[in-house]
Every structure is written in structure tokens, then in C-alpha cells.
Short mmCIF file of C-alpha atoms in Angstrom, two decimals:
data_model
loop_
_atom_site.label_atom_id
_atom_site.label_comp_id
_atom_site.label_asym_id
_atom_site.label_seq_id
_atom_site.Cartn_x
_atom_site.Cartn_y
_atom_site.Cartn_z
CA MET K 15 79.53 92.08 112.03
CA TRP K 16 77.11 89.32 110.66
CA PHE K 17 76.38 92.10 107.91
CA TYR K 18 79.59 93.13 107.57
CA ALA K 19 80.62 89.87 106.74
CA LEU K 20 77.90 89.20 104.57
CA ARG K 21 78.43 92.20 102.75
CA LYS K 22 82.23 91.22 102.13
CA PHE K 23 80.99 87.72 101.20
CA PHE K 24 78.66 89.12 98.46
CA TYR K 25 81.36 91.41 96.92
CA GLY K 26 83.40 88.55 96.51
CA LEU K 27 81.11 86.85 94.55
CA VAL K 28 80.78 89.63 92.45
CA VAL K 29 84.57 89.65 91.79
CA MET K 30 84.52 85.94 91.31
CA ALA K 31 81.99 86.32 88.81
CA GLY K 32 83.39 88.96 87.15
CA VAL K 33 86.59 86.58 86.79
CA VAL K 34 84.98 83.80 85.32
CA VAL K 35 83.14 85.95 82.30
CA VAL K 36 86.93 87.24 81.89
CA VAL K 37 88.59 83.85 81.70
CA PHE K 38 85.83 82.20 79.57
CA VAL K 39 85.79 85.35 77.00
CA LEU K 40 89.42 85.21 77.04
CA PHE K 41 90.00 81.63 76.21
CA ASN K 42 87.32 81.34 73.96
CA ILE K 43 88.74 84.12 71.48
CA LEU K 44 91.72 83.03 71.15
CA PRO K 45 92.95 81.96 67.87
CA GLY K 46 93.02 78.28 67.21
CA ASP K 47 90.89 74.94 67.23
CA PRO K 48 91.13 73.30 70.62
CA ALA K 49 90.03 69.64 69.32
CA ARG K 50 93.06 70.07 66.32
CA MET K 51 95.48 70.85 68.99
CA THR K 52 94.74 67.89 70.87
CA LEU K 53 94.75 65.58 67.92
CA GLY K 54 97.44 67.35 65.72
CA GLN K 55 97.36 68.35 62.38
CA ARG K 56 96.98 65.58 60.91
CA ALA K 57 93.62 64.52 62.59
CA ASP K 58 90.75 63.27 60.27
CA ILE K 59 87.68 65.14 60.18
CA GLN K 60 85.47 62.71 61.96
CA SER K 61 88.13 62.30 64.96
CA LEU K 62 88.27 66.40 65.13
CA GLU K 63 84.13 66.48 65.27
CA ALA K 64 84.04 63.55 68.35
CA VAL K 65 86.67 65.96 70.22
CA ARG K 66 84.43 68.69 69.70
CA LYS K 67 81.25 67.48 70.75
CA GLU K 68 83.20 65.55 73.64
CA PHE K 69 84.15 69.20 75.28
CA GLY K 70 81.10 70.78 74.07
CA LEU K 71 82.96 72.92 71.59
CA ASP K 72 79.95 72.22 68.69
CA ARG K 73 77.95 74.33 70.31
CA SER K 74 77.28 78.20 70.06
CA LYS K 75 79.46 80.57 71.81
CA PRO K 76 76.20 81.90 73.98
CA MET K 77 75.09 77.98 74.87
CA GLN K 78 79.18 77.00 75.76
CA PHE K 79 78.96 80.20 78.14
CA VAL K 80 75.96 78.72 79.89
CA LEU K 81 77.06 75.35 80.07
CA PHE K 82 80.47 76.68 81.41
CA ILE K 83 78.30 78.42 84.02
CA ASN K 84 76.52 75.27 84.68
CA ASP K 85 79.63 73.16 85.33
CA LEU K 86 81.09 75.97 87.87
CA SER K 87 78.04 76.75 89.54
CA PRO K 88 77.64 74.62 93.03
CA ILE K 89 73.54 74.34 91.86
CA GLY K 90 73.49 72.92 88.76
CA PHE K 91 71.12 70.82 86.03
CA HIS K 92 71.85 67.86 84.89
CA GLU K 93 71.03 64.35 83.63
CA ASN K 94 70.07 61.96 86.34
CA SER K 95 72.49 59.19 85.03
CA LYS K 96 75.34 57.22 86.42
CA LEU K 97 77.82 58.77 84.19
CA ALA K 98 76.56 62.50 85.19
CA GLN K 99 76.79 61.30 88.88
CA GLU K 100 80.76 59.90 87.84
CA LYS K 101 81.23 63.32 86.31
CA TYR K 102 79.71 65.84 88.96
CA HIS K 103 79.33 63.73 91.95
CA TYR K 104 75.83 65.79 92.92
CA ILE K 105 73.23 65.40 95.64
CA ARG K 106 69.68 65.04 93.79
CA LEU K 107 67.93 68.27 94.79
CA VAL K 108 64.54 68.45 92.44
CA SER K 109 63.82 65.93 89.56
CA PHE K 110 62.18 67.10 86.46
CA GLY K 111 61.85 63.72 84.58
CA SER K 112 64.93 62.77 83.21
CA ASP K 113 66.59 66.04 84.55
CA ILE K 114 67.59 67.38 88.05
CA VAL K 115 68.46 70.10 89.89
CA ALA K 116 71.68 69.27 92.35
CA LEU K 117 73.92 70.23 94.39
CA LYS K 118 77.63 69.54 93.56
CA TRP K 119 80.98 70.56 93.72
CA PRO K 120 82.32 72.96 90.76
CA TYR K 121 83.33 71.11 87.86
CA LEU K 122 86.38 72.42 85.94
CA ARG K 123 85.91 70.03 82.91
CA ARG K 124 89.10 67.89 81.65
CA SER K 125 92.44 68.34 79.83
CA TYR K 126 92.46 68.77 76.22
CA GLN K 127 96.05 66.69 76.20
CA THR K 128 95.66 63.78 79.09
CA LYS K 129 91.58 63.81 79.30
CA ARG K 130 92.19 64.18 83.05
CA GLU K 131 89.69 65.99 85.04
CA VAL K 132 91.24 69.53 86.02
CA SER K 133 90.15 69.15 89.81
CA VAL K 134 92.07 66.05 90.09
CA ILE K 135 95.35 67.83 88.38
CA LEU K 136 94.80 70.87 90.77
CA SER K 137 94.46 68.40 93.83
CA GLU K 138 98.03 66.98 92.96
CA THR K 139 99.80 70.42 92.28
CA VAL K 140 98.08 72.75 94.97
CA PRO K 141 99.59 71.04 98.12
CA ASN K 142 103.23 71.28 97.09
CA THR K 143 102.44 74.95 95.80
CA PHE K 144 101.34 75.81 99.41
CA ILE K 145 104.15 74.19 100.96
CA LEU K 146 106.47 76.45 98.61
CA ALA K 147 104.55 79.68 99.32
CA ALA K 148 103.93 78.64 103.14
CA THR K 149 107.53 77.97 103.56
CA ALA K 150 108.73 81.26 101.47
CA MET K 151 106.50 83.33 103.74
CA LEU K 152 107.60 81.85 107.13
CA PHE K 153 111.26 82.70 105.48
CA ALA K 154 110.23 86.05 104.64
CA THR K 155 108.60 86.56 107.70
CA LEU K 156 110.82 85.58 110.37
CA SER K 157 114.09 86.76 108.49
CA GLY K 158 112.06 90.18 107.76
CA ILE K 159 111.34 90.95 111.16
CA PHE K 160 114.85 90.18 112.54
CA LEU K 161 116.76 92.54 110.14
CA GLY K 162 114.02 94.97 110.40
CA VAL K 163 114.74 95.08 114.22
CA LEU K 164 118.67 94.98 113.52
CA SER K 165 118.11 97.57 111.11
CA ALA K 166 116.27 100.06 113.52
CA ILE K 167 118.41 99.56 116.51
CA HIS K 168 121.85 100.25 114.67
CA LYS K 169 120.14 102.96 112.74
CA ASN K 170 122.55 105.20 110.30
CA THR K 171 125.55 102.78 111.08
CA TRP K 172 127.01 100.30 108.42
CA ILE K 173 124.76 97.58 109.40
CA ASP K 174 121.44 99.56 108.83
CA GLN K 175 122.92 100.65 105.63
CA ALA K 176 124.23 97.24 104.16
CA ILE K 177 120.23 95.88 105.43
CA ASN K 178 118.76 98.55 103.25
CA ALA K 179 120.79 98.00 100.27
CA PHE K 180 119.69 94.30 100.58
CA ALA K 181 116.05 95.41 100.83
CA ILE K 182 116.43 97.37 97.75
CA MET K 183 118.05 94.90 95.74
CA GLY K 184 115.36 92.44 96.96
CA LEU K 185 112.37 94.95 95.83
CA SER K 186 114.03 95.69 92.37
CA ALA K 187 115.15 92.35 91.45
CA PRO K 188 112.20 90.27 89.59
CA SER K 189 111.38 86.95 90.53
CA PHE K 190 112.08 85.65 87.44
CA PHE K 191 115.24 87.01 86.98
CA ALA K 192 116.45 86.32 90.83
CA GLY K 193 115.44 83.03 90.20
CA ILE K 194 117.58 82.44 87.28
CA ILE K 195 120.73 84.03 89.09
CA ILE K 196 120.06 82.00 92.24
CA ALA K 197 119.65 78.82 90.41
CA TRP K 198 122.94 79.29 88.39
CA PHE K 199 124.86 80.29 91.28
CA PHE K 200 124.04 78.31 94.43
CA GLY K 201 122.97 75.43 92.13
CA PHE K 202 125.64 75.41 89.90
CA VAL K 203 128.37 77.33 90.97
CA LEU K 204 128.63 76.24 94.13
CA GLY K 205 126.64 73.15 93.75
CA PRO K 206 129.49 70.89 94.58
CA TYR K 207 129.97 72.58 98.12
CA THR K 208 126.06 73.53 98.48
CA GLY K 209 124.68 70.20 97.61
CA LEU K 210 121.78 71.91 95.90
CA ASN K 211 120.18 71.05 92.58
CA MET K 212 119.42 73.47 90.10
CA SER K 213 116.02 72.11 89.65
CA GLY K 214 114.01 69.50 91.46
CA SER K 215 110.56 69.06 92.99
CA LEU K 216 109.65 68.31 96.76
CA TYR K 217 108.69 64.58 96.20
CA THR K 218 111.43 62.80 93.63
CA TYR K 219 111.67 59.41 92.79
CA ASP K 220 114.11 56.89 93.94
CA PRO K 221 114.71 53.66 91.96
CA PHE K 222 115.00 52.04 95.38
CA LYS K 223 112.44 53.61 97.48
CA GLY K 224 109.93 54.95 95.20
CA GLU K 225 108.82 58.45 95.71
CA VAL K 226 110.73 60.30 98.33
CA MET K 227 110.40 64.05 100.05
CA THR K 228 113.46 65.90 99.07
CA PRO K 229 113.31 68.94 101.43
CA LYS K 230 116.70 70.39 100.36
CA ASN K 231 114.91 70.90 96.50
CA LEU K 232 112.70 73.84 98.30
CA ILE K 233 115.73 76.02 99.51
CA LEU K 234 116.51 77.44 96.18
CA PRO K 235 112.50 78.28 95.56
CA VAL K 236 111.81 79.59 98.84
CA LEU K 237 114.83 81.70 98.86
CA THR K 238 113.53 83.11 95.59
CA LEU K 239 110.00 83.55 96.25
CA GLY K 240 110.44 85.02 99.46
CA LEU K 241 113.21 87.57 98.64
CA ARG K 242 110.51 90.34 97.77
CA PRO K 243 108.27 90.11 100.51
CA LEU K 244 111.16 89.65 103.02
CA ALA K 245 112.39 92.80 101.59
CA ILE K 246 109.17 94.57 102.41
CA ILE K 247 108.55 93.37 105.69
CA VAL K 248 112.36 94.61 106.44
CA GLN K 249 111.27 97.91 105.70
CA LEU K 250 108.20 97.95 107.47
CA THR K 251 109.43 96.35 110.64
CA ARG K 252 112.33 99.03 110.45
CA THR K 253 109.79 102.09 109.96
CA ALA K 254 107.67 100.82 112.33
CA MET K 255 110.39 100.19 115.04
CA LEU K 256 111.69 103.51 114.40
CA ASP K 257 108.66 105.28 115.02
CA ILE K 258 107.65 103.33 118.30
CA LEU K 259 111.07 103.48 119.91
CA ALA K 260 110.78 107.61 119.60
CA GLN K 261 107.39 107.20 121.80
CA ASP K 262 106.76 108.48 125.33
CA TYR K 263 106.59 105.53 126.81
CA ILE K 264 109.31 104.10 125.47
CA ARG K 265 111.52 106.65 126.90
CA THR K 266 109.52 106.15 130.43
CA ALA K 267 110.46 102.69 130.28
CA ARG K 268 114.09 103.31 129.59
CA ALA K 269 113.71 106.24 132.73
CA LYS K 270 112.46 102.94 134.88
CA GLY K 271 115.59 101.12 134.31
CA LEU K 272 114.28 98.40 131.98
CA GLY K 273 116.99 96.60 129.89
CA ARG K 274 117.15 96.78 126.19
CA ARG K 275 115.90 93.35 125.30
CA ALA K 276 113.06 94.15 127.30
CA ILE K 277 112.24 97.30 125.99
CA ILE K 278 112.55 96.26 122.16
CA TYR K 279 111.06 92.60 122.45
CA LYS K 280 108.37 92.80 124.95
CA HIS K 281 106.90 96.57 124.30
CA ALA K 282 108.17 97.81 121.18
CA LEU K 283 107.86 94.83 118.84
CA LYS K 284 104.58 93.86 119.72
CA ASN K 285 103.19 96.96 118.52
CA ALA K 286 105.25 97.45 115.63
CA LEU K 287 103.99 94.38 113.94
CA ASN K 288 100.51 95.52 112.86
CA PRO K 289 101.61 96.49 109.60
CA VAL K 290 103.94 93.55 108.79
CA ILE K 291 100.79 91.35 110.03
CA THR K 292 99.10 93.41 107.55
CA ALA K 293 101.58 92.71 104.29
CA ILE K 294 101.83 88.87 105.10
CA SER K 295 97.91 88.37 104.69
CA GLY K 296 98.02 90.47 101.37
CA TRP K 297 101.50 88.59 100.33
CA PHE K 298 100.51 84.84 100.75
CA ALA K 299 98.01 85.10 98.00
CA SER K 300 100.76 86.87 95.80
CA LEU K 301 103.26 84.23 96.35
CA LEU K 302 100.72 81.62 95.28
CA ALA K 303 100.07 83.43 92.18
CA GLY K 304 104.04 84.60 91.83
CA SER K 305 104.79 80.86 92.16
CA PHE K 306 104.43 80.29 88.59
CA PHE K 307 107.54 81.01 86.86
CA VAL K 308 109.61 80.47 89.66
CA GLU K 309 108.12 76.81 89.92
CA TYR K 310 108.96 76.82 86.19
CA ILE K 311 112.46 78.12 86.59
CA PHE K 312 113.34 75.44 89.20
CA GLY K 313 111.52 72.51 87.86
CA TYR K 314 109.36 72.29 91.22
CA ASN K 315 106.02 70.45 90.63
CA GLY K 316 103.39 72.49 91.53
CA LEU K 317 100.59 74.59 90.05
CA GLY K 318 102.66 77.26 88.74
CA ARG K 319 104.54 74.82 86.51
CA ALA K 320 101.60 72.99 85.72
CA THR K 321 99.87 76.04 84.50
CA VAL K 322 103.02 77.21 82.10
CA ARG K 323 103.17 73.89 80.71
CA ALA K 324 99.50 73.49 79.98
CA LEU K 325 99.77 77.10 78.22
CA GLU K 326 102.41 75.73 76.16
CA MET K 327 100.55 73.25 75.10
CA SER K 328 97.30 75.25 74.77
CA ASP K 329 95.50 72.98 77.07
CA PHE K 330 92.96 75.67 78.10
CA PRO K 331 90.90 74.13 80.88
CA VAL K 332 93.73 73.37 83.14
CA VAL K 333 94.77 77.24 82.65
CA MET K 334 91.31 78.30 83.03
CA GLY K 335 91.00 76.19 86.26
CA SER K 336 94.10 77.43 87.50
CA ILE K 337 93.29 81.15 87.21
CA LEU K 338 89.90 80.68 88.82
CA PHE K 339 91.18 78.74 91.77
CA ILE K 340 93.93 81.43 92.22
CA ALA K 341 91.57 84.09 92.01
CA LEU K 342 89.48 82.46 94.57
CA ILE K 343 92.04 81.92 97.03
CA PHE K 344 92.64 85.74 96.64
CA VAL K 345 88.97 86.50 97.39
CA VAL K 346 89.07 84.37 100.43
CA ILE K 347 91.89 85.73 102.18
CA ASN K 348 90.73 89.34 101.51
CA ILE K 349 87.38 88.57 102.82
CA PHE K 350 89.35 86.67 105.95
CA VAL K 351 91.35 89.46 106.49
CA ASP K 352 88.51 92.24 106.08
CA VAL K 353 86.69 90.37 108.76
CA LEU K 354 89.75 89.70 111.18
CA TYR K 355 90.25 93.65 110.64
CA ALA K 356 86.66 94.29 111.60
CA LEU K 357 87.03 91.70 114.86
CA VAL K 358 89.89 93.37 116.15
CA ASP K 359 89.18 96.97 115.56
CA PRO K 360 85.50 98.31 115.61
CA ARG K 361 85.96 101.52 113.62
CA VAL K 362 86.25 99.52 110.63
CA LYS K 363 82.89 98.94 110.32
CA LEU K 364 82.12 101.87 110.66
CA ASN K 365 84.17 103.37 108.01
CA ASN K 366 83.10 100.64 105.31
#
């Protein structure tokens, strides 16, 4: 098991290394001068050169890549100075005169526009996105399982057909399109009755109370973000339930006189949840990435909105940091799921 887990961890490192290379190449071959984007078109040459030097843009591309890897690596070479300590928060391992080898957190650099550290920007926005994604996944899971079971036990009735039609619509509608329709209908047309806003973040500013939590602003983004996983969970639950209900042990349970509720919830549903658990584990990371345009549509202050706004302003360090963070989440969740499967089913280790 330890060898299996280490092998998956190594594969994850390889994937992350590939993502780092692709992100660097992509955002360093784009047209435009980041220094001029930061200072504007009327900036003088001295100011432009100062900004290029500050962000390391005056170096050659290979040297910029080396410095980029050094910043991201948990073990890096740095100056032993107070400024470097404030920047990297390192723990010194080995000294070489004025330079050291240090253990540190990955450094994602600073925003071109605000000059704030990207890690600080992420720390302010990621919790809101996690709350949105987790709430959407919870909504999709509970609603999807309920509707899937309801569809299976009412097979070939109008209830089954209506739920299947809803699932197909949920799968067919892109999130950005569904978000616009949901925001317009529930936030504008029915706004006076629902009390919901077309846009708004989890935390809003009240002139008397300051920053306050506004849970109702989660409703429409959660509905939009959870629509597609809900549709998939409905279909997976329905298919699995129909297969389980046709098994011999279910017929035996009926012959013994067990009630319908006990058969469905104590025997059939428990065994039908395996494919649903698989879908949930894969969809959570997807929801973090898929929240980008949903947050932008609803004005929700999260990682997605911050990334889209940074992309609009060509604030590449923020965009690069966001992409690397999402890629890391995908890798970590995939490793966790693979190891969990190996613990539950030892056959997985033999086949991988």
C-alpha cells in the first residue's frame, strides 16, 4: 500500500511539473509588456525599467524560468537577508556565504496591478470558493440521490419521465448560460417574491454592522454550479438502483416480507451508492474550476472572479497562481481517491 501511494504521489509530482512548464511558457509568449500594462501607455522609460527589474522581467527567458522554479520549489536558493525572509518565510538549511539553501512555502510572486502577494489574494478568495463548491456539491448529492431513487422506484411513470427530462436539461445547459437564465429569472423577474439578488457575494458590507455574512447570496450560484453534477448523480443513482432492485437478494427480501422502505433504504440504496461516491470525488475538483464564470456572473467574490478580473487586466501572476492552485487541488483529490479505492478494494493495487 505504501509503495502504491508513493507511486501515485510521484505521478502527481510529474503532472504538476508539466503544469508548471505549460503555465510559464503560455504566459511568457503572450504578446504585450507586463511593465507597460502595469504603468500604462504614458509611462516613462525609467519607470518601465524599474518595474521590469522588480519583477525580474529584465532577465532572459531561460533565467526567468529558473527563477520561477526556484520560487515555486519548497527547497530553494536565496539570499540570507531580512527582505528575503519577509518574502519567502524560509527556514535556513545550509549556508553558502551570503546565500542559503532554505525550506519554504512556494512563492507565487506579486500582482502586477496591486503589488500584493498572490498567496494573500488566494487566501482571501479561496475560502469563499470552497464554501460555494462544497455547498453546491452537497446540494447536488442530496437532491440527486433523492431524485434518482424516486425515478427508479417509479420507473416508466410520468415522475420518472419528468425527472429524466430535468436531468437531460441539466446536462445540456452550459453553466454560463444556465447562470444568466437563473440570475435573470429568480433574481430579476421573481426578485420581489424570492428576495434574491442577481449578484452578490457571501460577505457584504453593511454601513452600520460592517462586513456581514449574507447566506442568501449563495442560493443562485449554488443552484447554477450544482446543476450539472446533480443531473449526473440522478442518472447514476437511477441506473444503479434499477440494477440493484433486479438482484436475487432483493427478491428474497421481498419474499421474507420486508417493507418497501426497508428494502430501498437499508439494502438497495447502500449498494447503489458506489458509482455516486466516485462521481462526487471527481466533481468536487471540477466545481472549483467550474466556478470561474459562475462567480463572475453573480458577482461572487471568490477565486474564479478574481482570476477572470486579473485576466482582463493582464495581471498574469494572479492568473498563473490560480491555475497552479486548481491543478494542485485536482492532483491531490485524484491521489486521495486512488488511495481510498485501494484501501476499500485491494484489487485496485493489483491492476495498477
